[in-house]
Amino acid sequence: MDFIIYTAVTIIVWTLSVTCLLPFVVVLKISKTYRDKWFSWVFVRVIGGICGPALARVRKRGFKFLEEQLPERKSKAPLEILEIGFGGGFNLPFYPKNSNLTALDMNESFIKYFEESRQKNPHVTYKKVVIAMAEDMREIEDDSFDVVVCTYVLCSVESVRSALKEVKRVLKPGGKFLFVEHILYPNFNWKAMLQILTNPIWRVYFNGCNINRNHDEEIKKAGFSDVVTEMCYRKDIWLYVRPMMIGVATK
């Protein structure tokens, strides 16, 4: 049944995109300002509304996974955390108490949504918001964070390798990198083929998001001292982004 439904959806979306929706597609392609505003609204209000509860369970598991990998903290000093791609602030409910958060995103249009979530999560101490790309975090000092958090972000960066290099740079020695990412289906089947065929138009509607990437290999090649991952498949999430990888890498 999934095959019939999602194949039909893909054909319909492609057909509409090259006919009646073509002017909208062109605007998204040529205007970064409009694209950023469109995506921030869609990500928070539409995807957050439809898939929010399911994605929240994945995020919660990610932070539980991080907790399992963190050594017992003897110091009462706050946990210094950098979140790359803060989006609508959907991770804030899961941050541990006594955390200092620096939030970074390349899309300034997300700030108003992030502020809404921030007001609901006073248990986190907010240090600053940085507007920058993950591949170039020059405003962030070397060896300055205990934890870097990245959820559904590596799909959209221009260079995964450069982004991971920056993550390693800003982590303290022994620091942890929590990542939760959707990936290409590991076994090349009709679902993976559908992801590949859908990816070009998906990128347009979702601001550069790629659904055909294998982040597992890139992270393992990035030079972390240890990488622990687990796979997650939730049937209450769209098939295009259903295979998800949760992991913690140690500098």
Coordinates of C-alpha atoms in Angstrom, one line a residue:
M1 CA 0.0 0.0 0.0
D2 CA 2.9 2.4 0.8
F3 CA 4.3 1.8 -2.7
I4 CA 1.0 2.8 -4.4
I5 CA 0.4 5.8 -2.1
Y6 CA 3.8 7.4 -2.2
T7 CA 4.4 6.7 -5.8
A8 CA 1.2 8.4 -6.6
V9 CA 2.1 11.3 -4.3
T10 CA 5.5 11.7 -6.0
I11 CA 4.0 11.7 -9.5
I12 CA 1.3 14.3 -8.5
V13 CA 3.8 16.6 -6.8
W14 CA 6.2 16.5 -9.8
T15 CA 3.3 17.1 -12.2
L16 CA 1.9 20.0 -10.3
S17 CA 5.4 21.5 -9.8
V18 CA 6.1 21.7 -13.6
T19 CA 2.6 23.0 -14.4
C20 CA 0.3 25.1 -12.2
L21 CA 2.8 25.4 -9.4
L22 CA 5.7 26.3 -11.7
P23 CA 5.6 30.1 -10.9
F24 CA 5.8 29.3 -7.2
V25 CA 8.7 26.9 -7.7
V26 CA 10.6 29.6 -9.7
V27 CA 10.1 32.1 -6.9
L28 CA 11.4 29.6 -4.4
K29 CA 14.4 28.9 -6.6
I30 CA 15.4 32.6 -7.2
S31 CA 14.5 34.3 -3.9
K32 CA 16.4 33.3 -0.8
T33 CA 14.4 35.7 1.4
Y34 CA 11.1 34.2 0.3
R35 CA 12.5 30.7 0.5
D36 CA 13.7 31.2 4.0
K37 CA 10.3 32.6 5.2
W38 CA 8.4 29.9 3.4
F39 CA 10.5 27.1 4.9
S40 CA 10.4 28.4 8.4
W41 CA 6.6 28.6 8.3
V42 CA 6.2 25.2 6.7
F43 CA 8.7 23.6 9.1
V44 CA 7.1 25.0 12.2
R45 CA 3.4 25.3 11.4
V46 CA 2.9 22.5 8.9
I47 CA 5.4 19.8 9.5
G48 CA 5.4 20.6 13.2
G49 CA 1.6 20.3 13.2
I50 CA 1.5 17.0 11.2
C51 CA 4.6 15.2 12.4
G52 CA 5.4 17.1 15.5
P53 CA 4.4 14.4 18.1
A54 CA 6.2 11.6 16.2
L55 CA 9.4 13.8 15.7
A56 CA 9.2 14.8 19.4
R57 CA 9.5 11.1 20.3
V58 CA 12.6 10.7 18.1
R59 CA 14.1 13.9 19.6
K60 CA 13.4 12.6 23.1
R61 CA 15.1 9.3 22.3
G62 CA 18.1 11.3 20.9
F63 CA 18.6 13.2 24.2
K64 CA 18.2 10.0 26.2
F65 CA 20.8 8.5 24.0
L66 CA 23.1 11.5 24.7
E67 CA 22.5 11.1 28.4
E68 CA 23.6 7.5 28.2
Q69 CA 26.8 8.5 26.5
L70 CA 27.7 11.4 28.8
P71 CA 30.0 10.6 31.7
E72 CA 28.7 11.3 35.2
R73 CA 29.3 15.0 35.8
K74 CA 31.0 15.8 39.0
S75 CA 31.2 19.5 38.4
K76 CA 28.2 21.8 39.1
A77 CA 29.3 24.0 36.2
P78 CA 26.6 24.4 33.6
L79 CA 26.7 22.2 30.5
E80 CA 27.8 24.4 27.6
I81 CA 25.7 23.4 24.5
L82 CA 25.7 24.6 21.0
E83 CA 22.7 23.8 18.8
I84 CA 23.2 24.0 15.1
G85 CA 20.0 24.7 13.3
F86 CA 17.7 25.8 16.2
G87 CA 14.7 26.1 13.9
G88 CA 11.5 26.4 15.8
G89 CA 13.1 25.4 19.1
F90 CA 11.6 21.9 19.1
N91 CA 14.6 20.6 21.1
L92 CA 14.3 23.0 24.0
P93 CA 12.0 20.8 26.1
F94 CA 14.6 18.0 26.1
Y95 CA 17.6 20.0 27.2
P96 CA 18.9 19.1 30.7
K97 CA 18.7 21.6 33.5
N98 CA 21.8 23.7 34.2
S99 CA 22.5 24.1 30.5
N100 CA 23.9 27.2 28.8
L101 CA 22.6 27.3 25.2
T102 CA 24.1 29.0 22.2
A103 CA 21.7 28.7 19.3
L104 CA 22.9 28.9 15.7
D105 CA 20.9 28.8 12.4
M106 CA 21.5 30.0 8.9
N107 CA 17.8 31.1 8.5
E108 CA 17.0 34.3 10.4
S109 CA 13.3 33.7 9.7
F110 CA 13.2 31.0 12.4
I111 CA 14.0 33.5 15.2
K112 CA 10.4 34.5 16.0
Y113 CA 9.4 30.8 16.2
F114 CA 12.4 30.0 18.4
E115 CA 11.5 32.8 20.7
E116 CA 8.0 31.4 21.2
S117 CA 9.5 28.1 22.3
R118 CA 12.1 29.8 24.4
Q119 CA 9.4 31.5 26.5
K120 CA 7.9 28.1 27.2
N121 CA 11.3 26.5 28.3
P122 CA 12.8 28.7 31.1
H123 CA 14.8 25.8 32.4
V124 CA 17.5 26.6 29.8
T125 CA 19.8 29.5 30.1
Y126 CA 20.1 31.2 26.7
K127 CA 23.5 32.8 26.0
K128 CA 23.1 34.1 22.4
V129 CA 21.7 33.5 18.9
V130 CA 24.1 33.3 16.0
I131 CA 23.1 33.5 12.4
A132 CA 25.6 31.5 10.4
M133 CA 26.1 28.4 8.3
A134 CA 27.2 25.2 10.0
E135 CA 30.2 25.1 7.6
D136 CA 31.5 28.5 8.8
M137 CA 31.0 29.1 12.5
R138 CA 33.8 31.7 12.8
E139 CA 32.0 33.5 15.6
I140 CA 32.3 30.4 17.8
E141 CA 35.6 29.8 19.6
D142 CA 37.6 26.6 19.4
D143 CA 37.1 24.0 22.2
S144 CA 34.2 25.9 23.8
F145 CA 31.3 23.4 24.1
D146 CA 30.6 20.2 26.0
V147 CA 27.9 19.2 23.6
V148 CA 26.9 20.1 20.1
V149 CA 23.4 19.2 19.0
C150 CA 22.3 18.8 15.4
T151 CA 18.8 17.5 14.5
Y152 CA 17.6 17.4 10.9
V153 CA 20.3 19.8 9.7
L154 CA 23.0 17.8 7.9
C155 CA 20.5 17.1 5.2
S156 CA 20.5 20.8 4.3
V157 CA 24.2 21.9 4.6
E158 CA 26.2 22.5 1.4
S159 CA 29.1 20.4 2.7
V160 CA 28.6 17.8 5.3
R161 CA 32.4 17.3 5.6
S162 CA 32.9 21.0 6.3
A163 CA 30.1 21.1 8.9
L164 CA 31.5 18.1 10.8
K165 CA 35.0 19.7 10.7
E166 CA 33.5 22.8 12.4
V167 CA 31.6 20.6 14.9
K168 CA 34.9 19.0 15.9
R169 CA 36.6 22.4 16.2
V170 CA 34.1 23.9 18.6
L171 CA 33.8 20.8 20.8
K172 CA 36.0 20.5 23.9
P173 CA 38.2 17.5 24.1
G174 CA 36.0 14.6 25.0
G175 CA 32.9 16.6 24.0
K176 CA 29.8 15.0 22.6
F177 CA 28.1 15.5 19.2
L178 CA 24.4 14.5 19.3
F179 CA 22.9 14.1 15.8
V180 CA 19.5 13.0 14.7
E181 CA 19.1 12.8 11.0
H182 CA 16.9 11.3 8.3
I183 CA 18.9 9.3 5.8
L184 CA 18.6 7.3 2.5
Y185 CA 17.2 3.8 3.1
P186 CA 20.2 1.6 3.9
N187 CA 19.1 -1.2 1.6
F188 CA 18.7 0.0 -1.9
N189 CA 15.0 -0.7 -2.6
W190 CA 12.0 1.0 -4.1
K191 CA 11.8 3.3 -1.1
A192 CA 15.4 4.5 -1.7
M193 CA 14.6 4.9 -5.4
L194 CA 11.6 7.0 -4.5
Q195 CA 13.8 9.2 -2.2
I196 CA 16.2 9.7 -5.1
L197 CA 13.5 10.5 -7.6
T198 CA 11.8 12.9 -5.2
N199 CA 14.9 14.7 -4.0
P200 CA 15.2 17.4 -6.7
I201 CA 11.8 18.8 -6.1
W202 CA 11.9 18.1 -2.3
R203 CA 15.0 20.4 -2.2
V204 CA 13.0 23.2 -3.7
Y205 CA 10.1 23.1 -1.3
F206 CA 12.2 22.4 1.8
N207 CA 15.0 24.9 1.4
G208 CA 17.8 22.6 0.3
C209 CA 16.9 19.6 2.4
N210 CA 18.2 16.4 0.8
I211 CA 16.5 13.0 1.4
N212 CA 19.1 11.0 -0.4
R213 CA 22.2 11.4 1.9
N214 CA 24.0 8.8 4.0
H215 CA 25.3 10.7 6.9
D216 CA 26.5 7.6 8.7
E217 CA 29.6 7.2 6.4
E218 CA 30.5 10.9 6.6
I219 CA 30.4 11.0 10.4
K220 CA 32.5 7.9 10.7
K221 CA 35.1 9.4 8.4
A222 CA 35.2 12.7 10.2
G223 CA 37.8 11.7 12.7
F224 CA 35.8 11.4 16.0
S225 CA 37.3 9.1 18.6
D226 CA 34.1 7.2 18.9
V227 CA 30.7 7.1 17.1
V228 CA 27.7 5.2 18.5
T229 CA 24.5 5.1 16.4
E230 CA 21.1 3.4 16.3
M231 CA 18.4 3.4 13.6
C232 CA 14.9 4.4 14.0
Y233 CA 11.9 3.8 11.7
R234 CA 8.6 5.3 12.6
K235 CA 5.5 4.5 10.6
D236 CA 3.8 7.7 11.7
I237 CA 6.4 9.7 9.8
W238 CA 6.4 10.3 6.0
L239 CA 8.1 7.5 4.1
Y240 CA 10.5 10.0 2.5
V241 CA 12.2 10.7 5.8
R242 CA 11.2 7.6 7.7
P243 CA 14.7 6.0 8.1
M244 CA 16.4 8.0 10.9
M245 CA 19.8 7.7 12.5
I246 CA 20.3 8.7 16.1
G247 CA 23.9 8.9 17.3
V248 CA 26.6 10.4 19.6
A249 CA 30.1 11.1 18.4
T250 CA 33.0 11.9 20.8
K251 CA 35.8 14.3 20.0

